[in-house]
Coordinates of N, CA and C in Angstrom, one line a residue:
M65 N 112.2 85.2 78.2 CA 113.2 84.2 78.7 C 112.5 83.0 79.2
T66 N 113.0 81.9 78.7 CA 112.4 80.5 79.0 C 113.5 79.8 79.8
T67 N 112.8 78.7 80.5 CA 113.7 77.8 81.3 C 114.6 77.1 80.4
D68 N 115.9 77.1 80.6 CA 116.9 76.4 79.9 C 117.5 75.4 80.9
P69 N 117.5 74.2 80.4 CA 118.0 73.1 81.3 C 119.5 73.3 81.7
A70 N 120.1 73.9 80.8 CA 121.6 74.2 81.0 C 121.9 75.3 81.9
R71 N 121.0 76.1 82.0 CA 121.1 77.3 82.9 C 120.9 77.0 84.2
P72 N 121.7 77.6 85.2 CA 121.5 77.3 86.7 C 120.1 77.9 87.1
G73 N 119.5 77.2 88.0 CA 118.2 77.8 88.6 C 118.5 78.8 89.7
P74 N 117.4 79.2 90.4 CA 117.6 80.0 91.5 C 118.5 79.4 92.6
R75 N 119.3 80.3 93.2 CA 120.2 79.8 94.4 C 120.1 80.8 95.5
D76 N 120.4 80.2 96.7 CA 120.6 81.0 97.9 C 119.3 81.8 98.2
F77 N 118.2 81.1 98.0 CA 116.9 81.9 98.3 C 116.4 81.2 99.7
E78 N 115.6 82.0 100.4 CA 115.2 81.5 101.6 C 113.7 81.3 101.6
V79 N 113.0 82.1 100.9 CA 111.5 82.0 100.8 C 111.2 82.2 99.3
I80 N 110.1 81.4 99.0 CA 109.5 81.4 97.6 C 108.1 82.3 97.9
S81 N 108.0 83.4 97.4 CA 106.7 84.2 97.5 C 106.0 84.1 96.2
F82 N 104.7 84.3 96.3 CA 103.7 84.2 95.1 C 102.8 85.4 95.1
D83 N 102.6 85.9 93.9 CA 101.3 86.7 93.7 C 100.3 85.7 93.7
C84 N 99.2 86.0 94.1 CA 98.0 85.0 94.3 C 97.0 85.0 93.1
Y85 N 96.3 86.1 92.9 CA 95.3 86.1 91.9 C 95.8 86.4 90.4
G86 N 95.8 85.3 89.6 CA 96.4 85.5 88.3 C 97.6 84.5 88.3
T87 N 98.1 84.1 89.3 CA 99.3 83.2 89.4 C 98.9 81.8 90.0
L88 N 98.3 81.8 91.2 CA 97.7 80.6 91.8 C 96.3 80.4 91.6
I89 N 95.6 81.6 91.5 CA 94.1 81.5 91.4 C 93.8 82.1 90.0
D90 N 92.9 81.3 89.4 CA 92.4 81.6 88.0 C 91.4 82.8 88.0
W91 N 92.0 84.0 88.2 CA 91.1 85.1 88.3 C 90.4 85.5 87.0
E92 N 91.0 85.2 85.9 CA 90.3 85.5 84.6 C 89.0 84.8 84.5
S93 N 89.1 83.4 84.8 CA 87.8 82.6 84.8 C 86.9 83.0 85.8
G94 N 87.4 83.5 87.0 CA 86.5 84.0 88.1 C 85.9 85.3 87.6
I95 N 86.5 86.2 87.1 CA 85.9 87.4 86.7 C 84.9 87.2 85.7
L96 N 85.2 86.3 84.7 CA 84.2 86.1 83.6 C 82.9 85.4 84.1
A97 N 83.1 84.5 85.0 CA 81.9 83.8 85.6 C 81.1 84.7 86.3
A98 N 81.7 85.6 87.0 CA 81.0 86.7 87.9 C 80.2 87.6 87.0
M99 N 80.8 88.0 85.9 CA 80.2 89.0 85.1 C 79.3 88.4 84.1
Q100 N 79.2 87.2 83.8 CA 78.3 86.6 82.8 C 76.8 86.9 83.2
P101 N 76.3 86.7 84.5 CA 74.9 87.1 84.6 C 74.6 88.6 84.5
V102 N 75.6 89.4 84.7 CA 75.5 90.9 84.5 C 75.4 91.2 83.1
I103 N 76.2 90.5 82.3 CA 76.2 90.7 80.8 C 74.9 90.3 80.2
S104 N 74.3 89.2 80.7 CA 73.0 88.8 80.2 C 71.9 89.5 80.6
R105 N 71.9 90.1 81.9 CA 70.9 90.9 82.4 C 70.8 92.2 81.6
H106 N 71.9 92.8 81.1 CA 71.9 94.0 80.4 C 71.9 93.9 78.9
D107 N 71.8 92.6 78.4 CA 71.8 92.3 77.0 C 72.9 93.0 76.3
L108 N 74.2 92.7 76.8 CA 75.4 93.2 76.4 C 76.0 92.1 75.3
V109 N 76.7 92.6 74.4 CA 77.5 91.5 73.5 C 79.0 92.1 73.8
S110 N 79.6 91.3 74.6 CA 81.0 91.6 75.0 C 81.8 90.3 75.0
R111 N 82.9 90.4 74.3 CA 83.8 89.1 74.2 C 84.6 89.2 75.6
P112 N 85.1 87.9 75.9 CA 85.9 87.7 77.2 C 87.0 88.7 77.2
D113 N 87.8 88.9 76.1 CA 89.0 89.7 76.1 C 88.5 91.2 76.4
E114 N 87.3 91.6 75.9 CA 86.8 93.0 76.2 C 86.4 93.1 77.7
I115 N 85.8 92.2 78.3 CA 85.5 92.2 79.7 C 86.8 92.3 80.5
L116 N 87.8 91.5 80.3 CA 89.0 91.4 81.0 C 89.8 92.7 80.8
A117 N 89.8 93.3 79.6 CA 90.5 94.6 79.4 C 89.9 95.7 80.2
A118 N 88.5 95.7 80.1 CA 87.8 96.7 80.9 C 88.1 96.6 82.5
Y119 N 88.2 95.4 82.9 CA 88.6 95.1 84.3 C 89.9 95.6 84.6
A120 N 90.8 95.4 83.7 CA 92.4 95.8 83.9 C 92.4 97.4 83.9
R121 N 91.7 97.9 83.0 CA 91.7 99.5 83.0 C 91.1 100.1 84.2
A122 N 90.0 99.5 84.6 CA 89.2 100.1 85.8 C 90.0 99.9 87.0
E123 N 90.6 98.7 87.2 CA 91.2 98.4 88.5 C 92.6 99.3 88.6
S124 N 93.4 99.2 87.5 CA 94.5 100.0 87.5 C 94.4 101.5 87.9
A125 N 93.3 102.0 87.3 CA 93.0 103.5 87.6 C 92.6 103.6 89.1
V126 N 91.8 102.8 89.7 CA 91.4 102.9 91.2 C 92.6 102.7 92.0
E127 N 93.4 101.7 91.7 CA 94.6 101.5 92.6 C 95.6 102.6 92.4
A128 N 95.5 103.3 91.5 CA 96.7 104.3 91.3 C 96.3 105.6 92.1
G129 N 95.1 105.6 92.6 CA 94.7 106.8 93.5 C 95.2 106.4 95.0
P130 N 94.6 107.2 95.9 CA 94.8 107.1 97.2 C 94.4 105.6 97.7
Y131 N 95.1 105.1 98.7 CA 94.8 103.7 99.2 C 93.4 103.6 99.6
K132 N 92.7 102.5 99.1 CA 91.4 102.2 99.5 C 91.3 100.7 99.8
P133 N 90.6 100.1 100.6 CA 90.5 98.7 100.9 C 90.1 98.0 99.6
Y134 N 90.5 96.8 99.4 CA 90.2 96.1 98.1 C 88.9 96.0 97.9
R135 N 88.0 95.7 98.8 CA 86.5 95.6 98.6 C 86.1 96.9 97.9
E136 N 86.4 98.1 98.3 CA 86.2 99.4 97.6 C 86.7 99.3 96.3
V137 N 88.0 98.8 96.1 CA 88.6 98.8 94.8 C 87.7 98.0 93.9
L138 N 87.2 96.8 94.3 CA 86.4 96.1 93.5 C 85.1 96.7 93.2
R139 N 84.5 97.3 94.1 CA 83.2 98.0 93.8 C 83.4 99.1 92.7
R140 N 84.5 99.9 92.9 CA 84.8 101.0 91.9 C 85.2 100.4 90.7
T141 N 86.0 99.3 90.6 CA 86.3 98.6 89.4 C 85.0 98.2 88.7
F142 N 84.1 97.6 89.3 CA 82.9 97.1 88.6 C 82.1 98.4 88.0
A143 N 82.1 99.5 88.8 CA 81.5 100.8 88.2 C 82.2 101.2 86.9
G144 N 83.5 101.1 87.0 CA 84.3 101.5 85.9 C 84.1 100.6 84.7
M145 N 84.1 99.3 84.9 CA 83.7 98.3 83.9 C 82.4 98.7 83.2
A146 N 81.4 99.1 84.1 CA 80.1 99.3 83.6 C 80.1 100.4 82.6
K147 N 80.8 101.5 83.0 CA 80.9 102.7 82.0 C 81.5 102.3 80.7
D148 N 82.7 101.5 80.9 CA 83.5 101.1 79.7 C 82.6 100.2 78.7
L149 N 81.9 99.3 79.4 CA 81.1 98.3 78.7 C 79.8 98.9 78.0
G150 N 79.4 100.0 78.7 CA 78.2 100.6 78.3 C 76.9 100.3 79.0
F151 N 76.8 100.0 80.2 CA 75.6 99.9 81.0 C 75.6 100.5 82.2
A152 N 74.4 100.7 82.8 CA 74.2 101.4 84.0 C 74.0 100.3 85.1
P153 N 74.9 100.2 86.0 CA 74.8 99.1 87.0 C 73.8 99.4 88.0
Q154 N 73.0 98.3 88.4 CA 72.1 98.2 89.4 C 72.7 98.3 90.8
A155 N 72.2 98.7 91.8 CA 72.7 98.9 93.1 C 73.3 97.5 93.6
D156 N 72.6 96.6 93.5 CA 73.0 95.1 93.9 C 74.1 94.7 93.2
E157 N 74.4 95.1 92.1 CA 75.4 94.5 91.2 C 76.8 95.1 91.6
L158 N 77.0 96.2 92.3 CA 78.2 96.6 92.8 C 79.0 95.7 93.6
E159 N 78.3 94.7 94.3 CA 79.0 93.7 95.1 C 79.4 92.4 94.3
T160 N 79.1 92.6 93.1 CA 79.5 91.3 92.1 C 80.9 90.7 92.4
L161 N 81.8 91.5 92.2 CA 83.3 91.1 92.2 C 83.6 90.8 93.7
V162 N 83.1 91.6 94.6 CA 83.4 91.2 96.1 C 82.9 89.9 96.5
E163 N 81.8 89.6 96.1 CA 81.1 88.4 96.6 C 81.7 87.1 95.8
A164 N 82.2 87.4 94.5 CA 82.6 86.3 93.7 C 84.2 85.8 94.2
L165 N 84.9 86.8 94.7 CA 86.4 86.6 94.7 C 86.6 85.4 95.6
P166 N 85.9 85.2 96.8 CA 86.3 84.0 97.6 C 86.1 82.7 97.0
R167 N 85.2 82.7 95.9 CA 85.0 81.4 95.1 C 85.8 81.2 93.9
W168 N 86.7 82.1 93.6 CA 87.7 81.9 92.5 C 88.6 80.7 92.9
E169 N 88.8 79.8 91.9 CA 89.4 78.6 92.1 C 90.9 78.6 91.8
P170 N 91.8 77.7 92.4 CA 93.1 77.5 91.9 C 93.2 77.0 90.5
F171 N 94.2 77.3 89.8 CA 94.6 76.7 88.5 C 94.8 75.2 88.7
P172 N 94.7 74.4 87.7 CA 94.7 72.9 87.8 C 96.0 72.5 88.4
D173 N 97.1 73.2 88.2 CA 98.4 72.7 88.7 C 98.9 73.3 89.9
T174 N 98.0 74.2 90.4 CA 98.5 75.0 91.6 C 98.7 74.1 93.0
L175 N 97.8 73.3 93.2 CA 97.8 72.6 94.5 C 98.9 71.5 94.4
A176 N 99.1 70.8 93.3 CA 100.2 69.8 93.3 C 101.6 70.6 93.4
G177 N 101.7 71.7 92.7 CA 102.9 72.5 92.7 C 103.3 72.9 94.1
L178 N 102.2 73.5 94.7 CA 102.5 74.0 96.2 C 102.9 72.8 97.1
R179 N 102.2 71.7 96.9 CA 102.5 70.7 97.8 C 103.8 70.2 97.7
A180 N 104.4 70.1 96.3 CA 105.7 69.6 96.1 C 106.7 70.5 96.7
L181 N 106.5 71.7 96.5 CA 107.4 72.8 97.0 C 107.5 72.7 98.5
A182 N 106.3 72.6 99.1 CA 106.4 72.5 100.6 C 107.0 71.2 101.1
A183 N 106.8 70.0 100.4 CA 107.4 68.9 100.9 C 108.9 68.8 100.7
A184 N 109.3 69.7 99.8 CA 110.8 69.9 99.6 C 111.4 70.7 100.6
G185 N 110.6 71.2 101.5 CA 111.0 72.1 102.6 C 111.2 73.5 102.4
H186 N 110.6 74.1 101.3 CA 110.7 75.4 100.9 C 109.6 76.2 101.7
K187 N 109.9 77.3 102.2 CA 109.0 78.3 102.9 C 108.2 79.0 101.8
L188 N 107.0 79.1 101.9 CA 106.0 79.6 100.9 C 105.3 80.8 101.5
A189 N 105.2 81.9 100.7 CA 104.6 83.0 101.2 C 103.7 83.8 100.0
I190 N 102.9 84.7 100.4 CA 102.1 85.3 99.6 C 102.4 87.0 99.6
I191 N 102.4 87.6 98.5 CA 102.4 89.0 98.5 C 101.1 89.4 97.4
S192 N 100.1 89.9 98.0 CA 98.8 90.0 97.2 C 98.1 91.4 97.4
N193 N 97.6 91.8 96.2 CA 96.7 93.1 96.3 C 95.4 92.7 96.7
V194 N 95.2 92.6 98.0 CA 93.9 92.0 98.6 C 93.6 92.4 100.0
D195 N 92.5 92.4 100.5 CA 92.2 92.5 101.9 C 92.4 91.3 102.6
D196 N 92.9 91.4 103.9 CA 93.1 90.1 104.7 C 92.0 89.1 104.7
D197 N 90.7 89.6 105.0 CA 89.6 88.8 105.2 C 89.2 88.1 103.8
L198 N 89.4 88.7 102.7 CA 89.2 88.2 101.5 C 90.2 87.1 101.1
F199 N 91.5 87.3 101.4 CA 92.4 86.3 101.1 C 92.1 85.1 102.1
A200 N 91.6 85.4 103.3 CA 91.4 84.2 104.3 C 90.6 83.0 103.6
A201 N 89.7 83.5 102.9 CA 88.9 82.5 102.2 C 89.7 81.8 101.1
T202 N 90.5 82.5 100.3 CA 91.3 81.9 99.3 C 92.2 81.0 100.0
A203 N 92.9 81.3 101.0 CA 93.9 80.6 101.6 C 93.5 79.1 101.9
R204 N 92.3 79.0 102.2 CA 91.8 77.6 102.6 C 91.8 76.8 101.3
T205 N 91.7 77.4 100.3 CA 91.6 76.6 99.0 C 93.1 76.1 98.5
L206 N 94.1 76.7 99.1 CA 95.6 76.5 98.7 C 96.1 75.2 99.3
E207 N 95.5 74.8 100.4 CA 95.8 73.5 101.1 C 97.3 73.3 101.5
V208 N 98.1 74.4 101.7 CA 99.4 74.3 102.2 C 99.5 75.3 103.4
E209 N 100.5 74.9 104.3 CA 100.9 76.0 105.3 C 101.7 77.1 104.7
L210 N 101.4 78.2 104.9 CA 102.1 79.4 104.5 C 103.0 79.9 105.6
H211 N 104.2 80.3 105.1 CA 105.2 80.8 106.1 C 104.7 82.2 106.5
A212 N 104.2 83.0 105.5 CA 103.7 84.5 105.9 C 102.9 85.0 104.7
V213 N 102.1 85.9 104.9 CA 101.2 86.5 104.0 C 101.3 88.0 104.1
V214 N 101.6 88.7 103.1 CA 101.5 90.2 103.2 C 100.5 90.7 102.2
T215 N 99.7 91.5 102.5 CA 98.6 92.1 101.8 C 98.6 93.4 101.5
A216 N 97.9 94.1 100.6 CA 97.9 95.5 100.4 C 97.2 96.2 101.7
A217 N 96.3 95.5 102.2 CA 95.7 95.9 103.5 C 96.7 96.2 104.6
Q218 N 97.7 95.4 104.7 CA 98.7 95.5 105.8 C 99.6 96.7 105.4
A219 N 100.0 96.8 104.1 CA 101.0 97.7 103.7 C 100.2 99.1 103.4
R220 N 98.9 99.0 103.1 CA 98.2 100.3 102.8 C 98.9 100.8 101.4
C221 N 99.2 99.8 100.5 CA 99.8 100.1 99.3 C 99.6 98.8 98.4
Y222 N 99.2 99.2 97.0 CA 99.1 98.1 96.1 C 100.4 98.0 95.2
K223 N 100.7 96.7 94.8 CA 101.7 96.5 94.0 C 101.2 97.2 92.6
P224 N 102.2 97.8 91.9 CA 103.7 97.7 92.1 C 104.4 98.7 92.9
G225 N 103.6 99.2 93.9 CA 104.1 100.2 94.9 C 105.3 99.6 95.8
D226 N 106.1 100.4 96.2 CA 107.4 100.0 96.9 C 106.9 99.4 98.3
A227 N 106.0 100.0 99.0 CA 105.8 99.8 100.4 C 105.4 98.3 100.6
I228 N 104.6 97.8 99.7 CA 104.1 96.4 99.9 C 105.3 95.4 99.9
F229 N 106.3 95.6 99.1 CA 107.5 94.8 99.0 C 108.3 95.0 100.1
E230 N 108.5 96.2 100.5 CA 109.3 96.6 101.8 C 108.7 95.8 103.1
R231 N 107.5 95.8 103.0 CA 106.8 95.2 104.2 C 107.1 93.6 104.1
A232 N 107.0 93.2 102.9 CA 107.3 91.7 102.7 C 108.7 91.2 103.2
F233 N 109.6 92.1 102.9 CA 111.1 91.8 103.3 C 111.1 91.7 104.8
E234 N 110.5 92.7 105.5 CA 110.4 92.8 107.0 C 109.7 91.6 107.5
V235 N 108.4 91.3 106.9 CA 107.6 90.2 107.6 C 108.2 88.8 107.3
F236 N 108.8 88.7 106.0 CA 109.3 87.4 105.7 C 110.8 87.1 106.5
G237 N 111.4 88.2 106.9 CA 112.7 88.2 107.5 C 113.7 87.9 106.5
V238 N 113.8 88.4 105.2 CA 114.7 88.0 104.3 C 115.2 89.3 103.6
A239 N 116.5 89.3 103.2 CA 117.0 90.4 102.3 C 116.3 90.2 100.9
P240 N 116.2 91.4 100.2 CA 115.7 91.2 98.9 C 116.2 90.1 98.0
G241 N 117.5 89.9 97.9 CA 118.2 89.1 97.2 C 118.0 87.6 97.6
R242 N 117.5 87.4 98.7 CA 117.2 85.9 99.3 C 115.7 85.5 99.1
L243 N 115.0 86.4 98.3 CA 113.6 86.1 98.0 C 113.4 85.6 96.6
L244 N 112.7 84.6 96.3 CA 112.3 84.3 95.1 C 110.8 84.5 94.8
H245 N 110.5 85.4 94.0 CA 109.1 85.8 93.8 C 108.5 85.3 92.4
A246 N 107.5 84.5 92.5 CA 106.7 83.9 91.3 C 105.5 84.7 91.0
A247 N 105.4 85.2 89.7 CA 104.1 85.9 89.4 C 103.8 85.9 88.0
Q248 N 102.6 86.1 87.7 CA 102.1 86.2 86.3 C 102.2 87.6 85.8
S249 N 102.0 88.6 86.5 CA 101.9 90.0 86.1 C 103.2 90.7 86.0
R250 N 103.7 91.1 84.8 CA 105.0 91.9 84.8 C 104.8 93.2 85.5
Y251 N 103.7 93.9 85.3 CA 103.5 95.2 85.7 C 103.5 95.2 87.2
H252 N 102.6 94.4 87.9 CA 102.5 94.4 89.3 C 103.6 93.9 90.0
D253 N 104.3 92.8 89.4 CA 105.2 92.0 90.3 C 106.6 92.0 89.8
L254 N 106.7 91.6 88.5 CA 108.1 91.4 88.0 C 109.0 92.6 88.0
V255 N 108.3 93.7 87.4 CA 109.0 95.0 87.3 C 109.5 95.5 88.7
P256 N 108.6 95.7 89.6 CA 109.0 96.1 91.0 C 110.0 95.2 91.7
G257 N 109.7 93.8 91.5 CA 110.5 92.9 92.1 C 112.1 92.9 91.7
R258 N 112.2 93.1 90.3 CA 113.6 93.4 89.8 C 114.1 94.6 90.3
R259 N 113.2 95.7 90.4 CA 113.7 97.0 90.9 C 114.4 96.9 92.4
H260 N 113.8 95.9 93.2 CA 114.2 95.7 94.6 C 115.2 94.8 94.7
G261 N 115.8 94.1 93.6 CA 116.7 93.2 93.7 C 116.3 91.7 94.1
V262 N 115.0 91.4 93.8 CA 114.4 90.2 94.1 C 114.6 89.3 92.8
Q263 N 114.9 87.9 93.2 CA 114.9 87.0 92.1 C 113.5 86.7 91.7
T264 N 113.3 86.7 90.3 CA 111.8 86.7 89.8 C 111.7 85.5 88.8
V265 N 110.5 84.9 88.9 CA 110.1 83.8 88.0 C 108.8 84.3 87.4
H266 N 108.7 84.5 86.1 CA 107.5 84.6 85.4 C 106.7 83.5 85.2
V267 N 105.6 83.2 85.9 CA 104.6 82.1 85.7 C 103.7 82.7 84.5
V268 N 103.9 82.2 83.3 CA 103.3 82.8 82.2 C 101.9 82.8 82.0
R269 N 101.2 81.6 82.3 CA 99.8 81.4 82.4 C 99.3 82.0 81.0
D270 N 99.7 81.5 79.9 CA 99.2 82.1 78.7 C 97.8 81.5 78.3
S271 N 96.8 82.5 78.6 CA 95.5 82.1 78.3 C 95.1 82.5 76.9
G272 N 96.0 83.3 76.3 CA 95.6 83.9 75.0 C 95.0 85.2 75.2
R273 N 94.7 85.6 76.4 CA 93.9 87.0 76.6 C 94.9 88.0 76.9
G274 N 96.2 87.7 77.1 CA 97.2 88.8 77.5 C 97.3 88.9 79.0
D275 N 98.0 89.8 79.4 CA 98.2 90.1 80.9 C 97.1 90.9 81.5
V276 N 96.1 90.3 82.0 CA 94.9 91.0 82.6 C 95.4 91.9 83.8
G277 N 96.5 91.6 84.4 CA 96.8 92.4 85.5 C 97.7 93.6 85.0
A278 N 98.0 93.8 83.9 CA 98.9 94.9 83.4 C 98.1 96.1 83.2
A279 N 98.8 97.2 83.7 CA 98.2 98.5 83.4 C 98.1 98.7 81.9
P280 N 97.1 99.4 81.3 CA 96.9 99.7 80.0 C 98.0 100.4 79.3
S281 N 98.7 101.2 80.0 CA 99.8 102.1 79.4 C 101.2 101.2 79.5
V282 N 101.2 100.2 79.9 CA 102.5 99.6 80.1 C 102.7 98.4 79.0
D283 N 103.6 98.5 78.2 CA 104.0 97.4 77.0 C 104.8 96.4 77.8
P284 N 104.2 95.1 77.9 CA 105.0 94.0 78.6 C 106.4 93.8 77.9
L285 N 106.5 94.1 76.6 CA 107.8 93.9 75.9 C 108.9 95.0 76.4
D286 N 108.4 96.0 77.0 CA 109.3 97.1 77.5 C 109.5 96.9 78.8
A287 N 108.9 96.0 79.6 CA 109.1 95.8 81.0 C 110.4 95.0 81.4
A288 N 111.0 95.1 82.5 CA 112.1 94.4 82.9 C 111.9 92.8 82.7
E289 N 113.0 92.2 82.1 CA 112.9 90.8 82.0 C 113.0 90.1 83.3
P290 N 112.2 89.0 83.5 CA 112.4 88.1 84.8 C 113.6 87.4 84.6
D291 N 114.1 86.8 85.7 CA 115.3 86.0 85.8 C 115.0 84.8 85.0
W292 N 113.9 84.2 85.2 CA 113.4 82.8 84.7 C 111.9 82.9 84.4
S293 N 111.5 82.1 83.4 CA 110.1 82.0 82.9 C 109.7 80.6 82.9
V294 N 108.5 80.2 83.4 CA 108.0 78.9 83.4 C 106.5 79.1 83.0
P295 N 105.8 78.0 82.4 CA 104.5 78.0 82.0 C 103.5 77.8 83.2
D296 N 103.9 77.2 84.2 CA 103.0 76.9 85.3 C 103.8 76.4 86.6
L297 N 103.1 76.1 87.6 CA 103.8 75.7 88.8 C 104.7 74.4 88.8
A298 N 104.2 73.6 87.8 CA 105.1 72.4 87.6 C 106.4 72.8 87.1
G299 N 106.4 73.8 86.2 CA 107.7 74.3 85.8 C 108.5 74.9 86.8
L300 N 107.8 75.6 87.9 CA 108.5 76.1 89.0 C 109.2 75.1 89.9
V301 N 108.5 74.0 90.1 CA 108.9 72.9 90.9 C 110.2 72.4 90.2
A302 N 110.2 72.2 88.9 CA 111.3 71.7 88.1 C 112.4 72.7 88.2
L303 N 112.3 74.0 88.1 CA 113.3 75.0 88.1 C 114.1 75.0 89.5
V304 N 113.3 74.8 90.6 CA 114.0 74.9 91.9 C 114.5 73.5 92.2
G305 N 114.1 72.5 91.6 CA 114.7 71.1 91.8 C 113.9 70.6 93.0
A306 N 112.7 70.8 93.3 CA 111.9 70.4 94.3 C 111.7 68.9 94.1

């Protein structure tokens, strides 16, 4: 579903919430940059899509189990990637993704889009699968005041679980139908958002690598369709008429 100029945009929403990593922050580039020294050290020949697919498989498997802090998720994800890609990780490498995450950068359109939305008076919020202290470093790169932030650490639940969205409705002070949620991942965000009655916007972020945040068993074509679809935050700004 794409944005149709003749189709009405979102209405009667009080808060715009965002997934962070993959939607506002270019985590694909961040993951690949973090993994490049490891790949070189172990003399591996791995394509970017193979590295990202290994990340998606490992992270989804870890998050599907009992709740663990995201730092531990990243450590176990790295170990899972190592097994998948065929190398034995050295002890100091297990912190690779934990140390890299605070340095992951916004997409080129993110800051201008957030500033435009904030200038139009919209309340902006975050729903993210992350620890609070890790997100604090990222928040400084977004350069806008956020109405509220809900993390997996607060809810002790990772998207697409229900508890993190239920906490968001409580913290944001909005009914599900008055929340507009923008995200890149169908699996983590759009499907559960629609399940809860949230208005959803798919920020496509088509890198050609697919949905890095999708669980391997989920076919995006079978997932619930978002209410609207835009290529980037400039598209979201146009959609809501900021």
